[in-house]
Amino acid sequence: MKKLLLLLAATLSFFDAQADYEPTLLSELIETSDLIFYGEIVAIQKSTVTAKSVQRIKGVNPNSEVAIDKFENWTCATRFAPYKVGQKAFFFLKKRKSANHYFALGAANEGEIPAFNQKVYYQNQYLSIDKNPRLFKVYGGAVRGYVYDKNQFIEALKYYMKYRVENRADIIHHQARIDTIHNPVLLRIFAELQPPRF
């Protein structure tokens, strides 16, 4: 009987642990980041990478180069490609309290969004709105998701940061006039904030 109870408890705890993971949405990345910038990896160390900020979008960083903890692949998530010097990305970072470096947000590395040739490759979040993600080859790896124009991506981040309180309130009350918005990244943010439709 004890073995049966232990087996049942272990099984239930496994399912609880699997259910605890939810993707970090773009709005959450924007709101919870201490630092957001578009930049390039310029050096790789054992447990960190150094990224040079090309365009800062949120936060203050006294240096143009930032030390970032490497993402460690795990059972449910892997980085889009191994780290290499020259990779460009949008970095959504949180500062470590105990050290002078940052880490990318999201248990599935959502806080590193690769960019290449003026395009941004946003990973599929497995939401009800994700109907037809495509597979893109990026830096020798792959991203299953969606591609956006880099300038529209930056505009959407800035717009959301400026008006996020009003946007959230409008979306929650279904009063937003999102059909008049022509920025697909902003439309994506709004769609992610909508309650799921089944």
Short mmCIF file of N, CA and C in Angstrom, two decimals, residues 79-152:
data_model
loop_
_atom_site.label_atom_id
_atom_site.label_comp_id
_atom_site.label_asym_id
_atom_site.label_seq_id
_atom_site.Cartn_x
_atom_site.Cartn_y
_atom_site.Cartn_z
N ARG A 79 17.95 26.46 -26.62
CA ARG A 79 18.21 27.73 -27.30
C ARG A 79 18.09 27.51 -28.81
N PHE A 80 17.76 28.54 -29.56
CA PHE A 80 17.55 28.41 -31.00
C PHE A 80 18.79 27.91 -31.73
N ALA A 81 19.98 28.20 -31.20
CA ALA A 81 21.25 27.75 -31.79
C ALA A 81 22.33 27.88 -30.72
N PRO A 82 23.42 27.13 -30.85
CA PRO A 82 24.53 27.33 -29.91
C PRO A 82 25.04 28.77 -29.98
N TYR A 83 25.57 29.26 -28.85
CA TYR A 83 26.10 30.62 -28.81
C TYR A 83 27.29 30.76 -29.76
N LYS A 84 27.30 31.85 -30.54
CA LYS A 84 28.43 32.16 -31.42
C LYS A 84 28.61 33.67 -31.46
N VAL A 85 29.86 34.09 -31.55
CA VAL A 85 30.15 35.51 -31.73
C VAL A 85 29.50 35.97 -33.04
N GLY A 86 28.89 37.13 -33.01
CA GLY A 86 28.26 37.69 -34.20
C GLY A 86 26.74 37.52 -34.24
N GLN A 87 26.19 36.65 -33.36
CA GLN A 87 24.73 36.51 -33.33
C GLN A 87 24.11 37.80 -32.82
N LYS A 88 23.05 38.23 -33.51
CA LYS A 88 22.33 39.43 -33.10
C LYS A 88 20.97 39.02 -32.55
N ALA A 89 20.51 39.77 -31.56
CA ALA A 89 19.23 39.42 -30.92
C ALA A 89 18.69 40.63 -30.17
N PHE A 90 17.41 40.51 -29.82
CA PHE A 90 16.82 41.42 -28.84
C PHE A 90 16.95 40.71 -27.50
N PHE A 91 17.53 41.40 -26.54
CA PHE A 91 17.77 40.83 -25.23
C PHE A 91 16.82 41.48 -24.22
N PHE A 92 16.04 40.66 -23.52
CA PHE A 92 15.14 41.09 -22.46
C PHE A 92 15.74 40.54 -21.17
N LEU A 93 16.38 41.43 -20.39
CA LEU A 93 17.25 40.98 -19.31
C LEU A 93 16.81 41.45 -17.93
N LYS A 94 17.14 40.63 -16.95
CA LYS A 94 16.95 40.95 -15.54
C LYS A 94 18.33 40.95 -14.91
N LYS A 95 18.59 41.93 -14.05
CA LYS A 95 19.90 42.03 -13.40
C LYS A 95 19.99 41.06 -12.23
N ARG A 96 21.11 40.37 -12.14
CA ARG A 96 21.38 39.49 -10.99
C ARG A 96 21.66 40.36 -9.77
N LYS A 97 21.06 40.01 -8.66
CA LYS A 97 21.29 40.80 -7.44
C LYS A 97 22.68 40.56 -6.87
N SER A 98 23.20 39.35 -7.02
CA SER A 98 24.46 39.00 -6.39
C SER A 98 25.68 39.19 -7.30
N ALA A 99 25.48 39.57 -8.53
CA ALA A 99 26.61 39.70 -9.44
C ALA A 99 26.37 40.88 -10.38
N ASN A 100 27.42 41.24 -11.09
CA ASN A 100 27.33 42.37 -12.00
C ASN A 100 27.05 41.91 -13.43
N HIS A 101 26.04 41.04 -13.55
CA HIS A 101 25.63 40.62 -14.89
C HIS A 101 24.13 40.32 -14.90
N TYR A 102 23.63 39.93 -16.07
CA TYR A 102 22.20 39.77 -16.29
C TYR A 102 21.88 38.34 -16.72
N PHE A 103 20.58 38.04 -16.75
CA PHE A 103 20.11 36.79 -17.33
C PHE A 103 18.90 37.10 -18.20
N ALA A 104 18.72 36.30 -19.27
CA ALA A 104 17.58 36.47 -20.16
C ALA A 104 16.34 35.89 -19.50
N LEU A 105 15.22 36.58 -19.62
CA LEU A 105 13.98 36.13 -19.02
C LEU A 105 13.39 34.94 -19.77
N GLY A 106 12.59 34.16 -19.05
CA GLY A 106 11.85 33.05 -19.65
C GLY A 106 12.52 31.71 -19.45
N ALA A 107 11.76 30.75 -18.97
CA ALA A 107 12.28 29.40 -18.75
C ALA A 107 12.63 28.71 -20.06
N ALA A 108 12.08 29.18 -21.18
CA ALA A 108 12.40 28.61 -22.49
C ALA A 108 13.23 29.60 -23.31
N ASN A 109 13.95 30.47 -22.63
CA ASN A 109 14.83 31.45 -23.25
C ASN A 109 14.08 32.44 -24.14
N GLU A 110 12.85 32.78 -23.75
CA GLU A 110 12.07 33.76 -24.51
C GLU A 110 12.74 35.13 -24.53
N GLY A 111 13.61 35.41 -23.56
CA GLY A 111 14.26 36.71 -23.46
C GLY A 111 15.42 36.94 -24.39
N GLU A 112 15.70 35.99 -25.29
CA GLU A 112 16.67 36.17 -26.36
C GLU A 112 15.93 35.90 -27.67
N ILE A 113 15.61 36.95 -28.38
CA ILE A 113 14.86 36.81 -29.62
C ILE A 113 15.81 37.13 -30.78
N PRO A 114 16.16 36.11 -31.58
CA PRO A 114 17.17 36.32 -32.62
C PRO A 114 16.72 37.28 -33.71
N ALA A 115 17.70 37.99 -34.25
CA ALA A 115 17.45 38.93 -35.35
C ALA A 115 18.54 38.73 -36.39
N PHE A 116 18.14 38.80 -37.66
CA PHE A 116 19.09 38.58 -38.75
C PHE A 116 18.55 39.28 -40.00
N ASN A 117 19.40 40.06 -40.68
CA ASN A 117 19.00 40.76 -41.92
C ASN A 117 17.72 41.58 -41.75
N GLN A 118 17.66 42.38 -40.72
CA GLN A 118 16.51 43.27 -40.46
C GLN A 118 15.22 42.53 -40.16
N LYS A 119 15.32 41.25 -39.81
CA LYS A 119 14.16 40.44 -39.44
C LYS A 119 14.33 39.94 -38.01
N VAL A 120 13.20 39.79 -37.32
CA VAL A 120 13.18 39.29 -35.95
C VAL A 120 12.39 37.99 -35.96
N TYR A 121 12.93 36.96 -35.32
CA TYR A 121 12.32 35.63 -35.33
C TYR A 121 11.76 35.32 -33.95
N TYR A 122 10.43 35.43 -33.86
CA TYR A 122 9.73 35.27 -32.58
C TYR A 122 9.21 33.84 -32.47
N GLN A 123 9.60 33.18 -31.40
CA GLN A 123 9.27 31.77 -31.20
C GLN A 123 7.79 31.55 -30.90
N ASN A 124 7.25 30.50 -31.49
CA ASN A 124 5.88 30.05 -31.23
C ASN A 124 5.70 29.84 -29.72
N GLN A 125 4.62 30.39 -29.15
CA GLN A 125 4.37 30.27 -27.71
C GLN A 125 3.33 29.18 -27.37
N TYR A 126 2.86 28.47 -28.38
CA TYR A 126 1.89 27.37 -28.20
C TYR A 126 0.62 27.86 -27.53
N LEU A 127 0.15 29.01 -27.98
CA LEU A 127 -1.11 29.58 -27.51
C LEU A 127 -2.20 29.25 -28.51
N SER A 128 -3.44 29.52 -28.14
CA SER A 128 -4.55 29.25 -29.05
C SER A 128 -4.47 30.11 -30.32
N ILE A 129 -3.75 31.24 -30.26
CA ILE A 129 -3.61 32.11 -31.43
C ILE A 129 -2.54 31.62 -32.40
N ASP A 130 -1.71 30.68 -31.97
CA ASP A 130 -0.61 30.19 -32.80
C ASP A 130 -1.10 29.11 -33.75
N LYS A 131 -1.58 29.53 -34.91
CA LYS A 131 -2.20 28.60 -35.85
C LYS A 131 -1.21 27.99 -36.85
N ASN A 132 -0.37 28.80 -37.45
CA ASN A 132 0.51 28.29 -38.51
C ASN A 132 1.95 28.79 -38.36
N PRO A 133 2.63 28.40 -37.29
CA PRO A 133 4.03 28.82 -37.18
C PRO A 133 4.87 28.16 -38.27
N ARG A 134 5.92 28.86 -38.67
CA ARG A 134 6.82 28.33 -39.69
C ARG A 134 8.18 28.05 -39.07
N LEU A 135 8.96 27.23 -39.74
CA LEU A 135 10.30 26.90 -39.28
C LEU A 135 11.30 27.77 -40.05
N PHE A 136 12.11 28.54 -39.30
CA PHE A 136 13.11 29.42 -39.90
C PHE A 136 14.50 28.97 -39.48
N LYS A 137 15.41 28.92 -40.43
CA LYS A 137 16.82 28.62 -40.14
C LYS A 137 17.49 29.92 -39.71
N VAL A 138 18.04 29.92 -38.50
CA VAL A 138 18.64 31.13 -37.95
C VAL A 138 19.96 30.76 -37.25
N TYR A 139 21.06 31.34 -37.71
CA TYR A 139 22.37 31.15 -37.11
C TYR A 139 22.74 29.68 -36.93
N GLY A 140 22.43 28.86 -37.91
CA GLY A 140 22.78 27.45 -37.84
C GLY A 140 21.82 26.62 -36.99
N GLY A 141 20.80 27.25 -36.45
CA GLY A 141 19.77 26.56 -35.68
C GLY A 141 18.42 26.83 -36.30
N ALA A 142 17.38 26.73 -35.48
CA ALA A 142 16.03 26.92 -36.01
C ALA A 142 15.12 27.56 -34.98
N VAL A 143 14.18 28.34 -35.50
CA VAL A 143 13.12 28.94 -34.68
C VAL A 143 11.80 28.57 -35.36
N ARG A 144 10.91 27.96 -34.60
CA ARG A 144 9.55 27.70 -35.09
C ARG A 144 8.68 28.83 -34.56
N GLY A 145 8.18 29.64 -35.48
CA GLY A 145 7.38 30.78 -35.03
C GLY A 145 7.04 31.72 -36.17
N TYR A 146 7.37 33.00 -35.95
CA TYR A 146 6.93 34.06 -36.85
C TYR A 146 8.07 35.03 -37.09
N VAL A 147 8.07 35.66 -38.26
CA VAL A 147 9.10 36.63 -38.59
C VAL A 147 8.47 38.02 -38.69
N TYR A 148 9.20 39.00 -38.13
CA TYR A 148 8.73 40.38 -38.13
C TYR A 148 9.85 41.30 -38.60
N ASP A 149 9.46 42.45 -39.11
CA ASP A 149 10.41 43.48 -39.49
C ASP A 149 11.04 44.07 -38.22
N LYS A 150 12.34 44.24 -38.23
CA LYS A 150 13.06 44.72 -37.04
C LYS A 150 12.57 46.10 -36.60
N ASN A 151 12.36 47.02 -37.52
CA ASN A 151 11.91 48.36 -37.15
C ASN A 151 10.50 48.34 -36.55
N GLN A 152 9.61 47.51 -37.11
CA GLN A 152 8.26 47.39 -36.54
C GLN A 152 8.32 46.76 -35.15
#
